[in-house]
Tab-separated table of C-alpha atoms in Angstrom:
chain	number	residue	atom	x	y	z
A	25	MET	CA	26.354	59.603	-105.700
A	26	PHE	CA	24.518	56.682	-104.611
A	27	PHE	CA	21.599	58.219	-106.033
A	28	ALA	CA	22.745	58.496	-109.096
A	29	SER	CA	23.734	54.272	-109.168
A	30	VAL	CA	20.161	53.957	-107.975
A	31	LEU	CA	18.934	56.241	-110.547
A	32	ILE	CA	20.873	53.557	-112.621
A	33	TRP	CA	19.742	50.801	-111.886
A	34	LEU	CA	16.058	51.535	-111.893
A	35	ALA	CA	16.116	52.841	-115.223
A	36	PHE	CA	18.144	49.582	-116.612
A	37	ALA	CA	15.545	47.147	-114.511
A	38	ALA	CA	12.321	49.244	-116.288
A	39	SER	CA	14.407	48.918	-119.334
A	40	THR	CA	15.190	45.472	-119.974
A	41	SER	CA	14.331	41.863	-118.901
A	42	GLU	CA	16.470	38.446	-117.865
A	43	ALA	CA	19.398	38.039	-120.662
A	44	LYS	CA	17.454	34.808	-122.417
A	45	PRO	CA	20.703	34.708	-125.446
A	46	ILE	CA	20.959	32.306	-128.411
A	47	ALA	CA	24.076	30.805	-129.517
A	48	LYS	CA	24.498	29.863	-133.210
A	49	ARG	CA	28.322	28.245	-133.870
A	50	PHE	CA	30.205	28.301	-136.920
A	51	ILE	CA	33.827	27.099	-138.011
A	52	ASN	CA	37.123	29.116	-137.249
A	53	SER	CA	35.938	30.633	-134.348
A	54	THR	CA	36.514	30.916	-130.192
A	55	HIS	CA	33.397	32.889	-130.115
A	56	PRO	CA	30.717	31.957	-128.091
A	57	PHE	CA	28.416	32.686	-130.474
A	58	GLY	CA	30.200	31.615	-133.497
A	59	SER	CA	31.363	32.978	-136.424
A	60	LEU	CA	29.892	36.295	-138.282
A	61	SER	CA	28.040	34.340	-141.075
A	62	PHE	CA	25.765	34.947	-143.870
A	63	ASP	CA	22.430	33.861	-143.846
A	64	ASP	CA	21.054	30.684	-146.362
A	65	ASP	CA	19.612	33.300	-148.505
A	66	GLY	CA	23.161	34.534	-148.980
A	67	LYS	CA	22.312	38.004	-146.818
A	68	PHE	CA	23.945	39.528	-144.328
A	69	GLN	CA	22.666	42.693	-142.293
A	70	ILE	CA	24.336	44.683	-139.990
A	71	SER	CA	22.222	47.870	-137.885
A	72	ILE	CA	24.399	50.309	-136.890
A	73	PHE	CA	22.972	52.657	-133.526
A	74	GLU	CA	24.761	55.551	-132.923
A	75	ASP	CA	25.629	58.368	-130.523
A	76	LEU	CA	23.138	56.748	-127.974
A	77	HIS	CA	24.457	58.962	-125.121
A	78	PHE	CA	23.812	57.142	-121.816
A	79	GLY	CA	24.399	58.738	-118.380
A	80	GLU	CA	23.813	62.599	-118.862
A	81	ASN	CA	22.496	63.746	-115.631
A	82	ALA	CA	21.633	60.986	-113.770
A	83	TRP	CA	20.884	63.252	-110.974
A	84	ASP	CA	18.189	64.416	-112.720
A	85	GLN	CA	15.046	63.494	-113.691
A	86	TRP	CA	15.152	63.907	-117.166
A	87	GLY	CA	18.837	61.979	-117.155
A	88	PRO	CA	17.479	58.916	-116.969
A	89	GLN	CA	14.460	59.114	-118.819
A	90	GLN	CA	16.704	59.786	-122.038
A	91	ASP	CA	17.754	56.875	-121.220
A	92	ILE	CA	14.898	54.840	-120.711
A	93	ASN	CA	13.740	56.308	-124.491
A	94	SER	CA	17.069	55.539	-125.854
A	95	VAL	CA	16.407	51.614	-125.081
A	96	LYS	CA	13.180	51.881	-126.333
A	97	VAL	CA	14.178	53.368	-129.986
A	98	ILE	CA	16.920	49.953	-129.867
A	99	ASN	CA	13.227	47.761	-129.314
A	100	GLU	CA	11.416	49.555	-131.988
A	101	ILE	CA	14.254	49.285	-134.188
A	102	LEU	CA	15.498	44.832	-133.356
A	103	ASP	CA	11.605	44.867	-133.499
A	104	VAL	CA	11.287	45.536	-137.296
A	105	GLU	CA	14.750	44.852	-138.662
A	106	SER	CA	16.800	41.843	-138.439
A	107	PRO	CA	20.518	42.048	-137.646
A	108	GLY	CA	23.273	39.745	-137.940
A	109	LEU	CA	25.309	42.233	-136.238
A	110	VAL	CA	24.833	45.275	-133.876
A	111	ILE	CA	27.687	48.090	-133.885
A	112	LEU	CA	27.451	50.219	-131.468
A	113	ASN	CA	29.444	52.777	-133.145
A	114	GLY	CA	31.079	55.846	-131.123
A	115	ASP	CA	29.706	57.965	-128.288
A	116	LEU	CA	28.003	55.473	-126.407
A	117	ILE	CA	27.922	57.124	-123.079
A	118	THR	CA	28.213	61.320	-122.265
A	119	GLY	CA	31.405	59.976	-120.112
A	120	GLU	CA	31.841	63.644	-118.555
A	121	ASN	CA	28.495	63.143	-116.401
A	122	THR	CA	29.610	59.788	-115.444
A	123	PHE	CA	31.195	58.656	-111.720
A	124	ALA	CA	33.916	56.789	-111.671
A	125	GLY	CA	32.563	54.285	-109.679
A	126	ASN	CA	29.618	53.815	-112.204
A	127	SER	CA	30.605	54.908	-115.288
A	128	THR	CA	30.777	51.873	-117.010
A	129	GLN	CA	27.455	50.544	-115.707
A	130	TYR	CA	25.443	52.322	-118.613
A	131	VAL	CA	26.798	49.273	-120.973
A	132	ASP	CA	24.447	46.734	-119.085
A	133	GLN	CA	21.415	49.046	-120.247
A	134	ILE	CA	21.814	49.391	-123.585
A	135	VAL	CA	23.101	45.830	-124.399
A	136	GLY	CA	19.825	44.507	-122.580
A	137	PRO	CA	17.624	44.453	-125.879
A	138	LEU	CA	20.286	42.756	-127.539
A	139	VAL	CA	21.014	39.953	-124.688
A	140	ASP	CA	17.192	39.674	-124.913
A	141	ARG	CA	17.301	38.871	-128.840
A	142	GLY	CA	20.208	37.241	-128.490
A	143	LEU	CA	21.942	39.138	-130.838
A	144	THR	CA	25.866	40.172	-130.612
A	145	TRP	CA	27.504	43.271	-131.226
A	146	ALA	CA	30.778	44.998	-131.782
A	147	SER	CA	31.945	48.724	-130.380
A	148	THR	CA	33.812	51.622	-131.602
A	149	TYR	CA	34.405	54.582	-129.080
A	150	GLY	CA	34.257	58.315	-129.592
A	151	ASN	CA	35.117	60.983	-127.805
A	152	HIS	CA	32.811	61.357	-125.631
A	153	ASP	CA	33.883	57.498	-124.024
A	154	TYR	CA	36.756	58.986	-123.227
A	155	ASP	CA	37.231	61.366	-120.225
A	156	PHE	CA	38.384	61.838	-116.438
A	157	ASN	CA	36.521	59.392	-115.282
A	158	ILE	CA	35.793	56.441	-118.309
A	159	SER	CA	37.879	55.016	-120.546
A	160	GLY	CA	37.777	52.704	-123.818
A	161	ASN	CA	39.588	50.163	-121.966
A	162	SER	CA	37.012	50.102	-118.895
A	163	ILE	CA	34.063	50.097	-121.346
A	164	LEU	CA	35.536	47.059	-122.769
A	165	ALA	CA	36.079	45.095	-120.004
A	166	ARG	CA	32.627	46.007	-119.006
A	167	GLU	CA	31.149	44.950	-122.209
A	168	LYS	CA	33.319	41.476	-121.845
A	169	GLN	CA	31.479	40.949	-119.053
A	170	TRP	CA	28.887	40.171	-121.540
A	171	ARG	CA	29.393	37.003	-124.159
A	172	ASN	CA	27.251	38.645	-126.533
A	173	SER	CA	30.014	40.827	-126.905
A	174	ARG	CA	32.607	40.849	-130.172
A	175	THR	CA	34.640	44.022	-129.424
A	176	THR	CA	37.737	43.781	-129.136
A	177	GLN	CA	41.399	44.528	-128.882
A	178	MET	CA	44.203	44.221	-131.784
A	179	VAL	CA	46.849	47.098	-131.409
A	180	PHE	CA	48.269	47.981	-127.904
A	181	ASP	CA	50.284	50.694	-128.762
A	182	SER	CA	50.002	53.814	-125.725
A	183	GLU	CA	48.253	56.451	-128.247
A	184	ALA	CA	46.278	53.802	-130.236
A	185	GLY	CA	43.174	53.962	-128.615
A	186	VAL	CA	41.194	50.915	-127.547
A	187	SER	CA	38.598	49.595	-130.080
A	188	ASN	CA	40.469	48.579	-133.484
A	189	TYR	CA	40.245	45.606	-134.466
A	190	TYR	CA	38.700	43.162	-137.944
A	191	LEU	CA	35.724	40.242	-137.458
A	192	PRO	CA	35.844	38.176	-140.688
A	193	VAL	CA	31.750	37.159	-142.239
A	194	TYR	CA	32.004	33.828	-143.839
A	195	ASP	CA	29.677	31.705	-146.580
A	196	GLY	CA	27.331	30.162	-143.606
A	197	ILE	CA	26.457	27.839	-146.143
A	198	SER	CA	29.741	26.205	-147.576
A	199	GLN	CA	31.524	26.811	-144.580
A	200	ASN	CA	34.317	28.100	-146.443
A	201	SER	CA	37.817	28.636	-144.656
A	202	THR	CA	38.016	31.659	-146.501
A	203	PRO	CA	35.779	35.265	-144.990
A	204	GLU	CA	33.717	36.593	-148.018
A	205	LEU	CA	33.472	39.626	-146.297
A	206	LEU	CA	35.638	41.612	-143.499
A	207	LEU	CA	34.314	44.149	-140.765
A	208	TRP	CA	37.369	47.281	-139.674
A	209	PHE	CA	36.683	49.091	-136.539
A	210	PHE	CA	38.815	51.945	-135.514
A	211	ASP	CA	39.288	53.998	-132.508
A	212	SER	CA	38.818	57.817	-133.380
A	213	ARG	CA	38.970	58.608	-129.736
A	214	GLY	CA	39.235	62.307	-128.456
A	215	GLY	CA	37.514	63.745	-125.055
A	216	PHE	CA	40.452	63.420	-122.477
A	217	ARG	CA	42.874	61.250	-121.024
A	218	PHE	CA	41.723	59.106	-117.802
A	219	GLN	CA	42.500	60.397	-114.263
A	220	GLN	CA	44.633	62.939	-115.752
A	221	HIS	CA	45.254	66.587	-115.214
A	222	ASP	CA	47.506	69.243	-116.365
A	223	GLU	CA	49.600	71.449	-113.901
A	224	PHE	CA	46.454	73.962	-113.844
A	225	GLY	CA	43.352	71.103	-112.913
A	226	GLU	CA	41.945	71.160	-115.761
A	227	ARG	CA	41.134	67.344	-117.932
A	228	VAL	CA	43.813	66.897	-120.516
A	229	GLY	CA	42.491	66.536	-123.718
A	230	GLN	CA	43.278	63.269	-125.988
A	231	PRO	CA	43.993	63.308	-129.952
A	232	ASN	CA	40.627	62.665	-131.820
A	233	TRP	CA	42.051	61.157	-135.160
A	234	VAL	CA	42.727	57.482	-135.935
A	235	ASP	CA	46.301	56.778	-134.762
A	236	PHE	CA	49.628	56.325	-137.013
A	237	SER	CA	50.242	53.171	-134.927
A	238	VAL	CA	46.956	51.610	-136.160
A	239	VAL	CA	47.269	53.251	-139.446
A	240	ASN	CA	50.158	50.874	-140.104
A	241	TRP	CA	48.506	47.834	-138.185
A	242	PHE	CA	45.470	47.724	-140.651
A	243	LEU	CA	47.903	48.330	-143.861
A	244	GLN	CA	49.943	45.358	-142.859
A	245	THR	CA	46.430	43.060	-141.450
A	246	ASN	CA	45.005	43.937	-144.818
A	247	ALA	CA	48.312	42.859	-147.013
A	248	GLU	CA	48.612	39.791	-144.430
A	249	LEU	CA	45.029	38.526	-145.111
A	250	VAL	CA	45.301	39.132	-148.716
A	251	ASN	CA	48.700	36.956	-148.998
A	252	LYS	CA	46.977	34.078	-146.954
A	253	TYR	CA	43.480	34.206	-148.511
A	254	ASN	CA	45.193	34.958	-152.075
A	255	ARG	CA	42.653	37.631	-152.756
A	256	VAL	CA	41.343	40.896	-151.998
A	257	ILE	CA	38.539	40.533	-149.237
A	258	PRO	CA	34.865	42.981	-149.659
A	259	SER	CA	35.525	45.191	-147.029
A	260	LEU	CA	33.349	48.525	-144.455
A	261	ALA	CA	34.492	50.364	-142.069
A	262	PHE	CA	33.250	51.666	-138.790
A	263	VAL	CA	34.385	54.501	-137.283
A	264	HIS	CA	32.878	57.336	-135.142
A	265	ILE	CA	34.355	60.605	-136.378
A	266	PRO	CA	34.600	61.531	-139.736
A	267	VAL	CA	37.793	62.129	-141.303
A	268	PHE	CA	38.415	65.471	-142.849
A	269	ALA	CA	37.400	64.067	-146.581
A	270	ALA	CA	33.688	64.573	-144.925
A	271	SER	CA	33.633	67.927	-144.494
A	272	VAL	CA	34.958	68.725	-147.680
A	273	LEU	CA	32.557	67.157	-149.855
A	274	GLN	CA	29.766	68.622	-147.570
A	275	GLN	CA	31.254	72.077	-148.960
A	276	VAL	CA	31.475	70.764	-152.819
A	277	GLY	CA	27.848	70.407	-152.114
A	278	VAL	CA	25.104	67.352	-150.547
A	279	ASP	CA	22.350	67.358	-153.305
A	280	PRO	CA	19.321	65.875	-151.130
A	281	HIS	CA	18.645	63.682	-154.033
A	282	THR	CA	21.468	61.859	-154.885
A	283	GLU	CA	23.501	61.679	-151.548
A	284	PRO	CA	19.530	61.722	-149.629
A	285	GLY	CA	20.013	62.527	-146.079
A	286	VAL	CA	19.453	65.272	-143.484
A	287	ASN	CA	22.551	68.326	-143.863
A	288	ASP	CA	21.785	69.596	-141.054
A	289	ASP	CA	25.144	69.666	-139.165
A	290	ASN	CA	27.622	72.180	-141.925
A	291	PRO	CA	30.180	72.482	-141.154
A	292	LEU	CA	30.161	69.329	-139.824
A	293	ALA	CA	33.293	68.063	-137.023
A	294	PRO	CA	35.999	65.677	-139.173
A	295	GLN	CA	38.889	64.100	-137.268
A	296	ALA	CA	41.812	66.850	-136.264
A	297	GLN	CA	39.650	69.690	-135.433
A	298	GLY	CA	40.460	71.992	-133.250
A	299	TRP	CA	44.543	71.134	-133.229
A	300	CYS	CA	47.520	72.293	-134.595
A	301	ALA	CA	49.686	70.546	-137.246
A	302	ASP	CA	52.477	70.641	-134.775
A	303	GLY	CA	50.623	68.445	-131.893
A	304	ARG	CA	48.594	71.621	-129.883
A	305	ASN	CA	45.400	71.915	-128.946
A	306	ASP	CA	45.144	75.044	-127.745
A	307	GLY	CA	42.508	76.174	-129.478
A	308	THR	CA	44.289	78.086	-132.109
A	309	CYS	CA	44.347	75.916	-134.947
A	310	ASP	CA	41.290	74.415	-136.727
A	311	TYR	CA	42.406	71.356	-138.185
A	312	GLY	CA	45.722	69.525	-138.366
A	313	GLY	CA	46.006	67.320	-140.487
A	314	GLN	CA	47.061	64.225	-138.741
A	315	ASP	CA	44.108	62.255	-139.864
A	316	ILE	CA	45.885	62.784	-143.571
A	317	PRO	CA	47.760	58.190	-143.269
A	318	PHE	CA	43.932	57.181	-142.420
A	319	MET	CA	42.522	58.880	-145.643
A	320	GLN	CA	45.077	57.438	-147.124
A	321	ALA	CA	44.906	54.274	-146.191
A	322	ILE	CA	41.171	53.929	-146.230
A	323	SER	CA	41.184	54.737	-150.167
A	324	GLU	CA	44.077	52.557	-150.948
A	325	VAL	CA	42.842	49.455	-149.463
A	326	PRO	CA	41.625	47.170	-152.451
A	327	GLY	CA	37.912	45.883	-151.832
A	328	LEU	CA	36.863	48.767	-148.940
A	329	MET	CA	33.725	49.479	-149.788
A	330	ALA	CA	32.182	51.846	-147.482
A	331	VAL	CA	33.295	53.991	-143.883
A	332	PHE	CA	30.569	54.737	-141.456
A	333	SER	CA	30.498	57.525	-138.793
A	334	GLY	CA	28.926	59.514	-136.936
A	335	HIS	CA	29.494	62.191	-134.219
A	336	ASP	CA	27.903	64.808	-136.566
A	337	HIS	CA	23.684	64.274	-134.951
A	338	GLY	CA	22.830	66.547	-137.988
A	339	ASN	CA	24.254	64.899	-140.287
A	340	THR	CA	22.902	60.949	-142.028
A	341	TRP	CA	24.164	61.122	-146.048
A	342	CYS	CA	26.960	58.862	-147.838
A	343	TYR	CA	28.912	60.371	-150.452
A	344	LYS	CA	31.067	58.800	-152.927
A	345	TRP	CA	34.900	60.579	-152.827
A	346	ASP	CA	36.133	59.594	-155.941
A	347	ARG	CA	38.866	62.124	-156.842
A	348	LEU	CA	40.981	64.904	-155.539
A	349	LEU	CA	39.341	67.355	-153.250
A	350	PRO	CA	39.775	70.761	-152.925
A	351	ASN	CA	42.186	71.387	-150.859
A	352	MET	CA	43.474	68.155	-150.057
A	353	THR	CA	46.604	66.480	-150.766
A	354	VAL	CA	44.902	62.999	-150.598
A	355	ALA	CA	43.328	61.487	-153.731
A	356	PRO	CA	42.071	58.593	-153.377
A	357	HIS	CA	42.933	55.357	-155.204
A	358	ASN	CA	39.738	53.290	-155.096
A	359	ASP	CA	36.787	54.986	-154.583
A	360	VAL	CA	35.502	54.531	-151.020
A	361	ASN	CA	31.807	55.681	-149.996
A	362	LEU	CA	31.829	58.033	-146.928
A	363	CYS	CA	28.640	57.947	-144.611
A	364	PHE	CA	26.616	58.949	-141.471
A	365	SER	CA	24.776	56.819	-139.455
A	366	GLN	CA	21.496	58.213	-137.758
A	367	HIS	CA	20.946	59.826	-133.875
A	368	SER	CA	19.765	56.814	-131.983
A	369	GLY	CA	20.216	58.122	-128.860
A	370	TYR	CA	17.942	60.483	-126.173
A	371	GLY	CA	21.212	61.264	-125.161
A	372	GLY	CA	23.810	64.272	-126.666
A	373	TYR	CA	22.248	67.372	-128.967
A	374	GLY	CA	19.946	67.408	-131.236
A	375	ASN	CA	16.412	66.491	-131.684
A	376	TRP	CA	16.369	64.662	-135.570
A	377	GLU	CA	14.164	61.571	-135.457
A	378	ARG	CA	16.083	58.960	-133.936
A	379	GLY	CA	17.027	55.362	-136.287
A	380	ALA	CA	19.436	53.157	-136.814
A	381	ARG	CA	21.023	53.120	-140.498
A	382	GLN	CA	20.804	49.182	-141.952
A	383	VAL	CA	23.380	47.996	-143.940
A	384	LEU	CA	22.583	45.069	-146.139
A	385	VAL	CA	25.508	43.073	-147.895
A	386	THR	CA	24.339	39.917	-149.889
A	387	LYS	CA	26.664	37.623	-151.309
A	388	SER	CA	25.011	38.567	-155.398
A	389	LYS	CA	25.799	41.969	-154.656
A	390	LEU	CA	29.104	42.005	-153.595
A	391	LYS	CA	30.749	40.334	-156.167
A	392	ASN	CA	30.227	43.974	-157.551
A	393	ARG	CA	31.675	45.951	-154.435
A	394	GLU	CA	27.627	46.678	-154.196
A	395	ILE	CA	26.152	47.073	-150.869
A	396	ASP	CA	22.021	48.296	-150.107
A	397	THR	CA	21.566	50.207	-146.763
A	398	TRP	CA	18.803	52.479	-145.143
A	399	ILE	CA	18.061	53.944	-142.249
A	400	ARG	CA	15.241	53.070	-140.137
A	401	LEU	CA	13.441	55.725	-137.810
A	402	GLU	CA	11.807	55.359	-134.381
A	403	SER	CA	8.873	55.813	-136.059
A	404	GLY	CA	8.801	52.869	-138.105
A	405	ASN	CA	9.908	54.534	-140.902
A	406	VAL	CA	12.745	54.160	-143.626
A	407	VAL	CA	14.192	56.684	-145.049
A	408	GLY	CA	17.750	57.745	-147.281
A	409	SER	CA	17.332	54.336	-149.024
A	410	VAL	CA	20.373	53.584	-151.440
A	411	SER	CA	22.299	51.187	-153.582
A	412	LEU	CA	25.663	51.692	-153.108
A	413	ASN	CA	27.536	50.982	-156.183
A	414	ALA	CA	28.780	52.204	-159.421
A	415	THR	CA	26.529	54.615	-160.035
A	416	PHE	CA	25.729	55.645	-156.837
A	417	GLY	CA	26.093	59.855	-156.813
A	418	GLU	CA	24.164	59.774	-160.267
A	419	ASP	CA	21.190	57.544	-159.582
A	420	ARG	CA	17.989	59.346	-157.998
A	421	TYR	CA	16.190	58.979	-154.663
A	422	PRO	CA	13.629	60.707	-152.936
A	423	ALA	CA	15.359	63.518	-150.790
A	424	THR	CA	15.034	62.489	-146.821
A	425	ASN	CA	12.295	64.219	-144.447
A	426	ASN	CA	13.458	65.902	-141.811
A	427	SER	CA	11.307	64.805	-139.175
A	428	LYS	CA	12.171	65.948	-135.196
A	429	THR	CA	11.218	63.805	-132.158
A	430	TYR	CA	11.730	64.544	-128.372
A	431	CYS	CA	12.123	63.506	-125.418
A	432	PRO	CA	7.792	62.410	-124.236
A	433	THR	CA	9.009	61.614	-120.422
A	434	CYS	CA	11.222	64.098	-119.733
A	435	ASP	CA	10.769	67.388	-117.242
A	436	TYR	CA	13.755	69.889	-118.890
A	437	SER	CA	12.377	72.699	-116.759
């Protein structure tokens, strides 16, 4: 265990330098960096790092080397992109490989490049962030040691998970007190319960969907915000595990020119996979349907333009959910785009080229509920650039090249 801790520290020291945050304060915020805001050109950009999977096999040569290469990916992306917010969208850490005494120290290594640049971030937690030696609560506590973190908790039901909250984004010029954009963050949980064993000494599984208490909070809070500001505020959402509708859309068919992206994880793994409708997860059921309330909510809330997920490392496409799908009971009241990001870390399965999805919101396009998005790869190339607008799904784009990368300093022998 001591040796593992030393390796973690060496990897961290090799990949980050002394923190040099640059604070900028806006209205209506108690956060040290102020409120999120559009820049003077009316733009707000988000960089999404997905499935970083730090902390694998710290006792082997290749484990810390993977993390060093993941930090390099983060640096390479942020050297060419200029986000107003970085989102760490789940599976920050491979929790099953960590020890209770050091499991959250990997957060420091992950956020080093962000702190160096004076960037702030917000996280959701994924299934690998929950295990016997790690929990969403412990990761949040570690994040809060850094003033740049905007991750918080707004739902406190015992089954809600942790990373459920929203962040407003304001007009940076007028300093209007009404948000121009809302960012919703949801905890899809999964993995295993912290420090719990069953009667056979096995880890206890945790439900892998957005809990109903969170759905109620989302609907109620959104209604309160509409009432408070007397208008619908456009929004985006972030959740690690995709909803079941994404898997049905995949089976309907992902067109490489209208929904450009890699589509190698087929079939994908949605929320409530492996659970039964009665709550059992004994391996006898494929899908329990427990994410139906969440799907209803994201399709009913006016102004929600897109939901960004990861989990399936080999999928990077967006798809407009605009109709009742086969074998589904939920018909969307409003069109919503379901998007995958890009596997960002050298931890986790697969050798698809690492990168990060970028989301650009401009005030001019926001009036029509339009956003632009692309994936910046570690090579510097840009793929999958699309406009999520009224004609997305009809517009044609170049197909995405399915490039691969391999850890250059890892000895897996």
